Short mmCIF file of C-alpha atoms in Angstrom, two decimals:
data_model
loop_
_atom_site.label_atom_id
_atom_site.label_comp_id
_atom_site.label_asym_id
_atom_site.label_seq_id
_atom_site.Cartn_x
_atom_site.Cartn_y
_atom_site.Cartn_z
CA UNK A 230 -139.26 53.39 84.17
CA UNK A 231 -142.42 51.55 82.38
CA UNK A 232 -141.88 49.37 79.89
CA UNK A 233 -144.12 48.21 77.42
CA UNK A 234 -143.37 45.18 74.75
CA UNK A 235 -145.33 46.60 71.50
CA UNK A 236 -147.30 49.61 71.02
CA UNK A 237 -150.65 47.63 69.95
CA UNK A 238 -152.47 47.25 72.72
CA UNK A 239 -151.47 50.88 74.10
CA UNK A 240 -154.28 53.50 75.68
CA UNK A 241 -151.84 56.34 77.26
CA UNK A 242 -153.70 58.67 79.58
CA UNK A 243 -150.78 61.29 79.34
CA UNK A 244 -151.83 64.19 76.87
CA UNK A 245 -148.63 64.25 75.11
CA UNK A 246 -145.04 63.39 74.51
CA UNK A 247 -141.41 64.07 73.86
CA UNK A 248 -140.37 60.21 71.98
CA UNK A 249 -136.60 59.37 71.68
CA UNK A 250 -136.18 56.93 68.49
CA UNK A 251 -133.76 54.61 67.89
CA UNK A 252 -131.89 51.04 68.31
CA UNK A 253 -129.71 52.19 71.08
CA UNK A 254 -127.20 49.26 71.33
CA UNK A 255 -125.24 49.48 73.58
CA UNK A 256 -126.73 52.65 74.96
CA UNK A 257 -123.29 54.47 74.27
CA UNK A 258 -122.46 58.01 74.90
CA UNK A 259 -123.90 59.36 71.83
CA UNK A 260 -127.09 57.67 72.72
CA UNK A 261 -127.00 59.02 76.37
CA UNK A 262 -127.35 62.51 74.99
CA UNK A 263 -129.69 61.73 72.43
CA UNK A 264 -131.73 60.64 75.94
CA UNK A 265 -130.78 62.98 78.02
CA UNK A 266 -131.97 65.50 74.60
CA UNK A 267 -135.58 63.99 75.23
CA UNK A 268 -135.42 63.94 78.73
CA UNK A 269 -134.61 67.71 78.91
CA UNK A 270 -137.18 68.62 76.68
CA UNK A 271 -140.08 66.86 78.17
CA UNK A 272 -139.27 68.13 81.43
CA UNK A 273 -139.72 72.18 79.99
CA UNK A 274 -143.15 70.76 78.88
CA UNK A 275 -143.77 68.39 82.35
CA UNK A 276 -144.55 65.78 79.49
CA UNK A 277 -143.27 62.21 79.95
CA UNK A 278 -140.00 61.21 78.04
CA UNK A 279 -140.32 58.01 75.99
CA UNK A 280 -137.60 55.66 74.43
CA UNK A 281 -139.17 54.01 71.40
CA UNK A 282 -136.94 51.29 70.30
CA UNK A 283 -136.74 48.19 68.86
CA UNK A 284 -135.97 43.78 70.11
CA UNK A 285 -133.25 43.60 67.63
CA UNK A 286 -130.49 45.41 65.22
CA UNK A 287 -133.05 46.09 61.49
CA UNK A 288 -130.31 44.17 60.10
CA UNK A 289 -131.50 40.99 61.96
CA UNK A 290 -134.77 41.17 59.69
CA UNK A 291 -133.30 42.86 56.90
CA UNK A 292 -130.03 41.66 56.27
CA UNK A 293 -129.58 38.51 58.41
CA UNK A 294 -126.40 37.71 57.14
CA UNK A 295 -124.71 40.83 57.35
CA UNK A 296 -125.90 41.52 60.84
CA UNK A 297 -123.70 42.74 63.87
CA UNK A 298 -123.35 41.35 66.89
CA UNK A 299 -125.62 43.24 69.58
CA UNK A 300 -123.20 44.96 72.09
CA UNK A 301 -125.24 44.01 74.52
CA UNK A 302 -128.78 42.27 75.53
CA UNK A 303 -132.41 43.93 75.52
CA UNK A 304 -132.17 43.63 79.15
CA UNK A 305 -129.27 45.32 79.75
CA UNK A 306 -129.88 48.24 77.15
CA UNK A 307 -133.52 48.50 79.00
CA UNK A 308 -131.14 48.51 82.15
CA UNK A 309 -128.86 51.55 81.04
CA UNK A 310 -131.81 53.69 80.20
CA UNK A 311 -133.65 53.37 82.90
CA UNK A 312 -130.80 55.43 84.51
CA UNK A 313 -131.43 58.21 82.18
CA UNK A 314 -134.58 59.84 83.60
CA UNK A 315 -136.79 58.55 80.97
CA UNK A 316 -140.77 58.03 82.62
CA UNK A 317 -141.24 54.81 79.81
CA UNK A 318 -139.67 52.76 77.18
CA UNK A 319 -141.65 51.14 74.07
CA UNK A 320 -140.32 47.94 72.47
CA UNK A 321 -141.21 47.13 69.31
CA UNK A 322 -140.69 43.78 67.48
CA UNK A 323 -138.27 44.52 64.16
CA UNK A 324 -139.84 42.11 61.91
CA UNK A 325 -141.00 41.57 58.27
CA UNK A 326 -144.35 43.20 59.05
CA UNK A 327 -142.62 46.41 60.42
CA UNK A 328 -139.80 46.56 58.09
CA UNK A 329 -142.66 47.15 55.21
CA UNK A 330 -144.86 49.64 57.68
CA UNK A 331 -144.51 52.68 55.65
CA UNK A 332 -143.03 56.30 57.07
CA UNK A 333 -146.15 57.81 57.27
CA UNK A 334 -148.55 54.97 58.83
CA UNK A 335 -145.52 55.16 61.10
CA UNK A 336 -145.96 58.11 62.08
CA UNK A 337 -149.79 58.02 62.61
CA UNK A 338 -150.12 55.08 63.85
CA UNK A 339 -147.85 54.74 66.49
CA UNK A 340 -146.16 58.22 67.28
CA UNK A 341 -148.61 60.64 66.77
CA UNK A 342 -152.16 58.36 67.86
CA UNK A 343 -150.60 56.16 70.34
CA UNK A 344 -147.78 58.15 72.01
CA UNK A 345 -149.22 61.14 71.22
CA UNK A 346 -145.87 62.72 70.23
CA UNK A 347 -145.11 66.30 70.25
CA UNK A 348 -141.85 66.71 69.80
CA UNK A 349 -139.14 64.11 69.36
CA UNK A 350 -135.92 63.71 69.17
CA UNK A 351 -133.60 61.00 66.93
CA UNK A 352 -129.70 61.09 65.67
CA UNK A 353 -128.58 62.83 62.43
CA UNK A 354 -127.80 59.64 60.82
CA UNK A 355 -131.85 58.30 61.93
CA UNK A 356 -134.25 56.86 59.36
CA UNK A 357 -137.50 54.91 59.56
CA UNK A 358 -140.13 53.28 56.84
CA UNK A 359 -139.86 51.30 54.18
CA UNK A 360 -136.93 52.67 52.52
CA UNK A 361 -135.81 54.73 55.15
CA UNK A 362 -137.93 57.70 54.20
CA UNK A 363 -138.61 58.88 57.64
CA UNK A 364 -135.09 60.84 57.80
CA UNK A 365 -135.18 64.37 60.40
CA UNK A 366 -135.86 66.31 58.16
CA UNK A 367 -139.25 64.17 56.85
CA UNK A 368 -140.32 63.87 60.18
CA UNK A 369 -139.17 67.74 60.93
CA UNK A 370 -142.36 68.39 58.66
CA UNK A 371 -144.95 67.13 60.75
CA UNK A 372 -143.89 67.46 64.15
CA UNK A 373 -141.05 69.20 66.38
CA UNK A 374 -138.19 67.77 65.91
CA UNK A 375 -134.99 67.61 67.35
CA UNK A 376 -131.74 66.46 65.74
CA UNK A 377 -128.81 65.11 67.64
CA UNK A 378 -125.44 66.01 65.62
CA UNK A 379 -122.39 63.22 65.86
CA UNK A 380 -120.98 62.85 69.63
CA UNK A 381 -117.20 62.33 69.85
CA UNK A 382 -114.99 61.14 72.90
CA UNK A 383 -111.49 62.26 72.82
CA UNK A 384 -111.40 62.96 69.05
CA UNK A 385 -113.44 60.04 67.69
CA UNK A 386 -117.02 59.41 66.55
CA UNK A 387 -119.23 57.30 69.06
CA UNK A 388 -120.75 54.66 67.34
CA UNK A 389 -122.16 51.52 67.98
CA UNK A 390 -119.71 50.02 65.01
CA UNK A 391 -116.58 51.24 66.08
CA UNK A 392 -117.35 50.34 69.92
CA UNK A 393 -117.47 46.75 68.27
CA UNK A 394 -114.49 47.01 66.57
CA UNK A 395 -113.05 47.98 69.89
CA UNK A 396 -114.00 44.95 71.22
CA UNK A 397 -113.15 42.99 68.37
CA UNK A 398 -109.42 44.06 68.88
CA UNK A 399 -109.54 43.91 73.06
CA UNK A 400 -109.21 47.43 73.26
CA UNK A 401 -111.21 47.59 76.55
CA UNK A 402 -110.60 50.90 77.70
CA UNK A 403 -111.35 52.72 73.88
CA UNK A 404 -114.84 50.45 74.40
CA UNK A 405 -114.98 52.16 77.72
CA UNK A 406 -114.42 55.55 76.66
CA UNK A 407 -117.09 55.35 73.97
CA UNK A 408 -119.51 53.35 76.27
CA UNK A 409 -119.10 55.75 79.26
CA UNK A 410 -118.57 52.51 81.44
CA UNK A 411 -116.79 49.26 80.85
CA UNK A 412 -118.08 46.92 78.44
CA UNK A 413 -119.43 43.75 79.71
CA UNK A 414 -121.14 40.46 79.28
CA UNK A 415 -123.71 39.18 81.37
CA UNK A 416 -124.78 35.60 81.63
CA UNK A 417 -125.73 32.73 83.91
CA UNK A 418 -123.38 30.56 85.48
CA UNK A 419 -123.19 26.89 84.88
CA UNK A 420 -121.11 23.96 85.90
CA UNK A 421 -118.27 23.49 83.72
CA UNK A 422 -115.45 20.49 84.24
CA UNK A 423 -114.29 22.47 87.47
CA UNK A 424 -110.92 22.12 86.06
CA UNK A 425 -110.24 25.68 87.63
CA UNK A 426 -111.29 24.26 91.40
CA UNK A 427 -108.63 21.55 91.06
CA UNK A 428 -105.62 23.69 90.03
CA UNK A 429 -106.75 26.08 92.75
CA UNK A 430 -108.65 28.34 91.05
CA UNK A 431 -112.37 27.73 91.01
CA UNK A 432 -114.04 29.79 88.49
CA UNK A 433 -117.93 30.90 87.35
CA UNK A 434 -118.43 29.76 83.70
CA UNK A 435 -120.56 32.19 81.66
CA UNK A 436 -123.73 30.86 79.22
CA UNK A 437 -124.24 33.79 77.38
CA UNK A 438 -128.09 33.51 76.03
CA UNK A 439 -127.62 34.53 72.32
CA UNK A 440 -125.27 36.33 70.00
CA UNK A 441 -123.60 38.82 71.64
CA UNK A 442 -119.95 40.70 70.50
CA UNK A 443 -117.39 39.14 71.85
CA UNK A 444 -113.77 40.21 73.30
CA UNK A 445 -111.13 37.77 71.40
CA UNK A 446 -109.57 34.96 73.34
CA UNK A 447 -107.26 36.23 76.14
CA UNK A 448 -107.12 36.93 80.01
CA UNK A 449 -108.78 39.83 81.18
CA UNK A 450 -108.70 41.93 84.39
CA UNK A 451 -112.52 42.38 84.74
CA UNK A 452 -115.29 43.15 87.86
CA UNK A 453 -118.07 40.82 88.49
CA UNK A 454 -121.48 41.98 89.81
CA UNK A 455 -123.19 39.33 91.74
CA UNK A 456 -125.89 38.76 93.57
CA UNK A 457 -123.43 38.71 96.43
CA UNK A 458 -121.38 42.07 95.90
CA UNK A 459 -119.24 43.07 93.60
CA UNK A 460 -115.38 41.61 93.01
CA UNK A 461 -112.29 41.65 91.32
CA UNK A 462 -111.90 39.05 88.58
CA UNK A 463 -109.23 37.58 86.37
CA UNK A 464 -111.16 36.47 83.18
CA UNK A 465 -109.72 33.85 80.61
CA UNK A 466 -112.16 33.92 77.16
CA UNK A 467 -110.54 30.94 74.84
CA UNK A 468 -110.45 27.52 74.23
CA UNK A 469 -108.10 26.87 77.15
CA UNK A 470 -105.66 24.57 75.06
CA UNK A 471 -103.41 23.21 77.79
CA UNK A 472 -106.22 21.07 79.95
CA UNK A 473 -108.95 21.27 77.13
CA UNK A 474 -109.09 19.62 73.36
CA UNK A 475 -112.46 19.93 72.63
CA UNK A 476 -111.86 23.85 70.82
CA UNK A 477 -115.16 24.60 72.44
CA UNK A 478 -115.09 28.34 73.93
CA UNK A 479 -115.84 29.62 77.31
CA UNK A 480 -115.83 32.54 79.51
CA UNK A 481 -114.15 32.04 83.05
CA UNK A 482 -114.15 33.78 85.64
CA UNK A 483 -111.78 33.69 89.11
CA UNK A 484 -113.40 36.16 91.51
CA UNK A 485 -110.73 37.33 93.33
CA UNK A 486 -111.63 37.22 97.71
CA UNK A 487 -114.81 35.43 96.67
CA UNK A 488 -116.72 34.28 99.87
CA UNK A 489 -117.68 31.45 98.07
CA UNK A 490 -121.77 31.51 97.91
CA UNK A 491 -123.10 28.90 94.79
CA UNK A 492 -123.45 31.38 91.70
CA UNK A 493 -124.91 28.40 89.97
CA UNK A 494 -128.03 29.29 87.86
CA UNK A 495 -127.10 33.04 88.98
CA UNK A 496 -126.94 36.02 86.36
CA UNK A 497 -123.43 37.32 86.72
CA UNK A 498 -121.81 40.70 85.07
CA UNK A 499 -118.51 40.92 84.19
CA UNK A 500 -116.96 44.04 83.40
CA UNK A 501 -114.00 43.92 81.32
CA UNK A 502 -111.13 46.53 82.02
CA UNK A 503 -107.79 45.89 80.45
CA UNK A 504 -106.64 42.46 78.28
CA UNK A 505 -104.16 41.06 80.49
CA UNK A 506 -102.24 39.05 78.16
CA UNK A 507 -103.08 36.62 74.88
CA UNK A 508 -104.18 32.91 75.49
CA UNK A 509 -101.21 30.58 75.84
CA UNK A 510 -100.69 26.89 75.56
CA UNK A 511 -98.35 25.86 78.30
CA UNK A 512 -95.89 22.87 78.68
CA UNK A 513 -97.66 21.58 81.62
CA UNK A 514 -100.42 22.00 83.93
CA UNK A 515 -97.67 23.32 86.68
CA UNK A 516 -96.49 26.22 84.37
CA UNK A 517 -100.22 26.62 83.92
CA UNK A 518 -100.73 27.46 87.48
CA UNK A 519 -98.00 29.42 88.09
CA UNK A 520 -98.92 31.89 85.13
CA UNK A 521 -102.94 31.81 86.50
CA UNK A 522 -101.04 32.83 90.10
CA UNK A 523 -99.43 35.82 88.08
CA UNK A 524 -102.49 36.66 86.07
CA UNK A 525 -104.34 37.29 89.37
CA UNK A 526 -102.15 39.49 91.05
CA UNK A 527 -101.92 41.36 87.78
CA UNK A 528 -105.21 41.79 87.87
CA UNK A 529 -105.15 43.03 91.53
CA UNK A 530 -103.03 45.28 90.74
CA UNK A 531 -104.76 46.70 87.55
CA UNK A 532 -107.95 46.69 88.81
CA UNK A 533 -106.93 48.64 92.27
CA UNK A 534 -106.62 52.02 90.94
CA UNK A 535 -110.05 51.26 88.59
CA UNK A 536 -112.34 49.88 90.88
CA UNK A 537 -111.74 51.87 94.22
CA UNK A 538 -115.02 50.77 95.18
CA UNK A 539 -114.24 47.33 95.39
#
């Protein structure tokens, strides 16, 4: 998959196009299908399939404050639909200057003259322009369009909100179900106060690079992709109140059979499967350990039948 940051400097050679719109965070189930809408009808026209999306939620530039946490990073959205069949993906920067960038100098400008759009395809809830007037049915007036109606998963709505209120609550596997995968965090590893390595288990501490929605404190039964393989992971997000005071929060991660390569200054995955149990402060560092032994073999154990894989 191409992928081109901004539409400005843009000279396609390719005649025409099917273009996908939208934020896609996440890149949920709903948004899969929207995809795999635009994928399916470029192909009857052996036309190339483009994602046209955006570096941020609107709400980032339009209502700061009220703005959601991203599900997950540019990279790994770009990641997820590059898995979808689509030939390139155009990012364009949501600010000020955009936000104002009426429907119909829109829709010249960058859809029909630079992506030379013929068809395209966006959700039934879509809108573009300054003050939203680019809905279906406005841009079902100038060009083929295609309307994706609501997707559900086991009786509910996919959504990008209510996959965050998922993980809001630590319902991993409803996040799952909506995501079509597990949801995850990705982030590079970075020394921490090894407190892990001497109770026995060392763990990879997660820098996240910006706002992303987090899981509430607990232990998790996750899998981490590394640059070394994939494993098995027991995963405590909190403030880890028995051997820490400072309230500062932190992702940690035991890889379970690690070999034990340096992840330092390595991007690491984790993929979060079921919340094992709450955060606890503990009497001592001994009870501690012996609750981190039976976190880990819970984790084993949940994990077996999920990841046969691993």
């Amino acid at each position: 998959m191409l992928v081109q940051f901004g539409a400005d400097r843009m000279d396609p050679e390719w005649p025409g196009s099917v273009v996908c719109i939208g934020t896609f965070d996440g890149v949920h189930l709903g948004h899969q299908a929207l995809i795999g809408r635009a994928v399916g009808m470029a192909r009857e026209r052996d036309l190339p399939a483009i994602v046209l999306t955006f570096d941020r939620h609107p709400a980032e530039t339009l209502a700061p404050a009220h703005a959601p946490a991203p599900l997950q990073n540019l990279g790994q959205n770009l990641a997820q639909i590059a898995k979808l069949g689509v030939s390139a993906t155009v990012v364009l920067p949501f600010d000020k200057h955009l936000a104002r960038c009426p429907a119909e100098q829109f829709y010249q400008t960058v859809l029909r003259n630079t992506l030379r759009a013929e068809a395209v395809a966006v959700g039934h809830d879509f809108a573009f322009g300054r003050g939203r007037q680019g809905t279906p049915e406005w841009l079902a007036e100038r060009v083929e369009t295609a309307v994706l109606p609501p997707v559900e998963s086991a009786g509910i709505r996919v959504s990008s909100s209510r996959i965050r209120e998922a993980v809001a609550s630590g319902d991993c596997q409803l996040a799952s179900s909506l995501l079509g995968r597990p949801f995850s965090l990705e982030g590079v590893v970075v020394r921490g106060k090894r407190l892990g390595r001497t109770l026995g288990y060392p763990t990879a501490n997660l820098a996240r690079p910006g706002r992303v929605a987090g899981l509430p404190f607990g232990i998790y039964a996750a899998v981490a992709d590394t640059p070394f393989g994939r494993f098995k992971a027991a995963v405590s997000i909190g403030i880890r109140p028995t051997v820490d005071d400072s309230g500062v929060p932190s992702v940690e991660a035991f890889l379970l059979d690690y070999p034990g390569e340096s992840l330092y200054g390595r991007v690491i995955s984790l993929e979060f499967h079921q919340k094992l149990r709450e955060e606890m402060r503990f009497d001592s560092v001994e009870d501690l350990c012996v609750q981190m032994g039976m976190d880990v073999e819970l984790a084993r154990q949940v994990l077996a039948g999920a990841t046969a894989d691993l």
